[in-house]
Amino acid sequence: MLKYWVMRANKACVAALFAILSVLAAVNLALKNSRPDLGEKILVVGVCLTLFALGLISWAGARRSGHDACARERERLRGQGLLRRDEYRVTRAFRLAERLVEGPHYFLELADGRVLYLCGQYLYEEDASAIFPTGTFAVERHAVLGSVFDVLCEGARVPLAADLPASDRLEADGWQDGEVRAVSFDALLAEYKNAAGS
């Protein structure tokens, strides 16, 4: 059914493009004898605006259909009991830059004093939004695979205690994405600051 609607939308876009280009060509021909330079300018500007508008419409449609597909997948996983939701309350945080393409690294002090470690490409969008980490957020993961489906931020942003460069110390410490440890946030921050030489 979805393919049918996509094909109809594509046919409608092609028909609209053909109609607009036909009108622009007719205007160009009508002005060819009296004002040929104006006719060419109208044609070029019209074609550019038409292509821009069609690109914008296609982008919006793809984004909407992607969001709808994401929502459907979330509901399917939830219905099958395959979506786990972990909720956290954060008091402080610091970030390490990524080393390769593994995504940013966050150490988050939880309300109970333990430290949560998050790392992965799924944090790119959250990192770029400049709202993560927030005082309260949830991570939705696949219950079997452990892969992150979504990060849901709520509340005010928690300012970073430090924004440090990448560190080789991570491998030695053996932190895994989503791991919570009963360690001192201050001691951990001091260790990574020392490792960064700051």
mmCIF file of C-alpha atoms in Angstrom, residues 63-144:
data_model
loop_
_atom_site.group_PDB
_atom_site.id
_atom_site.type_symbol
_atom_site.label_atom_id
_atom_site.label_comp_id
_atom_site.label_asym_id
_atom_site.label_seq_id
_atom_site.Cartn_x
_atom_site.Cartn_y
_atom_site.Cartn_z
ATOM 1 C CA ARG A 63 11.247 13.185 6.532
ATOM 2 C CA ARG A 64 7.568 12.697 7.395
ATOM 3 C CA SER A 65 7.516 9.135 6.079
ATOM 4 C CA GLY A 66 10.755 8.386 7.969
ATOM 5 C CA HIS A 67 9.234 9.730 11.184
ATOM 6 C CA ASP A 68 6.079 7.689 10.597
ATOM 7 C CA ALA A 69 8.145 4.549 9.957
ATOM 8 C CA CYS A 70 10.110 5.182 13.149
ATOM 9 C CA ALA A 71 6.897 5.568 15.156
ATOM 10 C CA ARG A 72 5.470 2.369 13.649
ATOM 11 C CA GLU A 73 8.661 0.446 14.440
ATOM 12 C CA ARG A 74 8.616 1.749 18.018
ATOM 13 C CA GLU A 75 5.027 0.572 18.476
ATOM 14 C CA ARG A 76 5.806 -2.812 16.893
ATOM 15 C CA LEU A 77 8.773 -3.370 19.227
ATOM 16 C CA ARG A 78 6.789 -2.174 22.232
ATOM 17 C CA GLY A 79 3.912 -4.515 21.320
ATOM 18 C CA GLN A 80 6.310 -7.462 21.166
ATOM 19 C CA GLY A 81 7.928 -6.540 24.473
ATOM 20 C CA LEU A 82 11.227 -5.826 22.722
ATOM 21 C CA LEU A 83 11.588 -2.185 23.723
ATOM 22 C CA ARG A 84 13.232 -1.459 27.054
ATOM 23 C CA ARG A 85 13.021 2.033 28.516
ATOM 24 C CA ASP A 86 15.647 3.118 31.044
ATOM 25 C CA GLU A 87 14.951 6.416 32.806
ATOM 26 C CA TYR A 88 17.664 8.522 34.441
ATOM 27 C CA ARG A 89 17.923 11.609 36.645
ATOM 28 C CA VAL A 90 21.217 13.425 36.097
ATOM 29 C CA THR A 91 22.898 15.917 38.417
ATOM 30 C CA ARG A 92 26.246 16.512 36.644
ATOM 31 C CA ALA A 93 27.961 15.495 33.419
ATOM 32 C CA PHE A 94 31.167 15.671 31.435
ATOM 33 C CA ARG A 95 31.891 14.796 27.838
ATOM 34 C CA LEU A 96 34.862 13.312 26.007
ATOM 35 C CA ALA A 97 35.276 13.973 22.296
ATOM 36 C CA GLU A 98 35.032 10.990 19.992
ATOM 37 C CA ARG A 99 38.214 9.314 18.800
ATOM 38 C CA LEU A 100 37.137 7.869 15.473
ATOM 39 C CA VAL A 101 33.472 7.661 14.505
ATOM 40 C CA GLU A 102 32.076 6.046 17.626
ATOM 41 C CA GLY A 103 30.191 9.156 18.727
ATOM 42 C CA PRO A 104 30.684 11.366 21.773
ATOM 43 C CA HIS A 105 31.286 9.922 25.244
ATOM 44 C CA TYR A 106 29.259 11.107 28.239
ATOM 45 C CA PHE A 107 29.800 10.406 31.924
ATOM 46 C CA LEU A 108 26.642 11.317 33.818
ATOM 47 C CA GLU A 109 26.328 11.486 37.583
ATOM 48 C CA LEU A 110 22.944 10.052 38.538
ATOM 49 C CA ALA A 111 20.787 11.257 41.417
ATOM 50 C CA ASP A 112 21.784 8.184 43.460
ATOM 51 C CA GLY A 113 25.524 9.033 43.125
ATOM 52 C CA ARG A 114 26.404 6.356 40.579
ATOM 53 C CA VAL A 115 27.843 7.203 37.151
ATOM 54 C CA LEU A 116 26.221 6.314 33.811
ATOM 55 C CA TYR A 117 28.359 6.050 30.685
ATOM 56 C CA LEU A 118 26.807 6.670 27.274
ATOM 57 C CA CYS A 119 28.661 6.473 23.985
ATOM 58 C CA GLY A 120 27.567 5.920 20.416
ATOM 59 C CA GLN A 121 26.619 7.436 17.106
ATOM 60 C CA TYR A 122 23.041 7.655 18.368
ATOM 61 C CA LEU A 123 24.269 10.625 20.448
ATOM 62 C CA TYR A 124 25.242 12.730 17.406
ATOM 63 C CA GLU A 125 21.768 14.229 17.105
ATOM 64 C CA GLU A 126 21.445 14.764 20.852
ATOM 65 C CA ASP A 127 24.926 16.289 20.991
ATOM 66 C CA ALA A 128 24.194 18.664 18.115
ATOM 67 C CA SER A 129 20.887 19.771 19.642
ATOM 68 C CA ALA A 130 22.736 21.456 22.533
ATOM 69 C CA ILE A 131 20.057 20.264 24.969
ATOM 70 C CA PHE A 132 21.627 16.966 26.004
ATOM 71 C CA PRO A 133 22.125 15.978 28.731
ATOM 72 C CA THR A 134 18.987 17.030 30.509
ATOM 73 C CA GLY A 135 18.097 16.565 34.167
ATOM 74 C CA THR A 136 15.725 13.749 33.259
ATOM 75 C CA PHE A 137 15.911 11.593 30.157
ATOM 76 C CA ALA A 138 15.102 8.098 28.975
ATOM 77 C CA VAL A 139 16.964 5.754 26.646
ATOM 78 C CA GLU A 140 14.886 3.290 24.652
ATOM 79 C CA ARG A 141 16.857 0.172 23.703
ATOM 80 C CA HIS A 142 16.099 -3.060 21.924
ATOM 81 C CA ALA A 143 15.576 -5.496 24.787
ATOM 82 C CA VAL A 144 17.583 -8.296 23.153
#
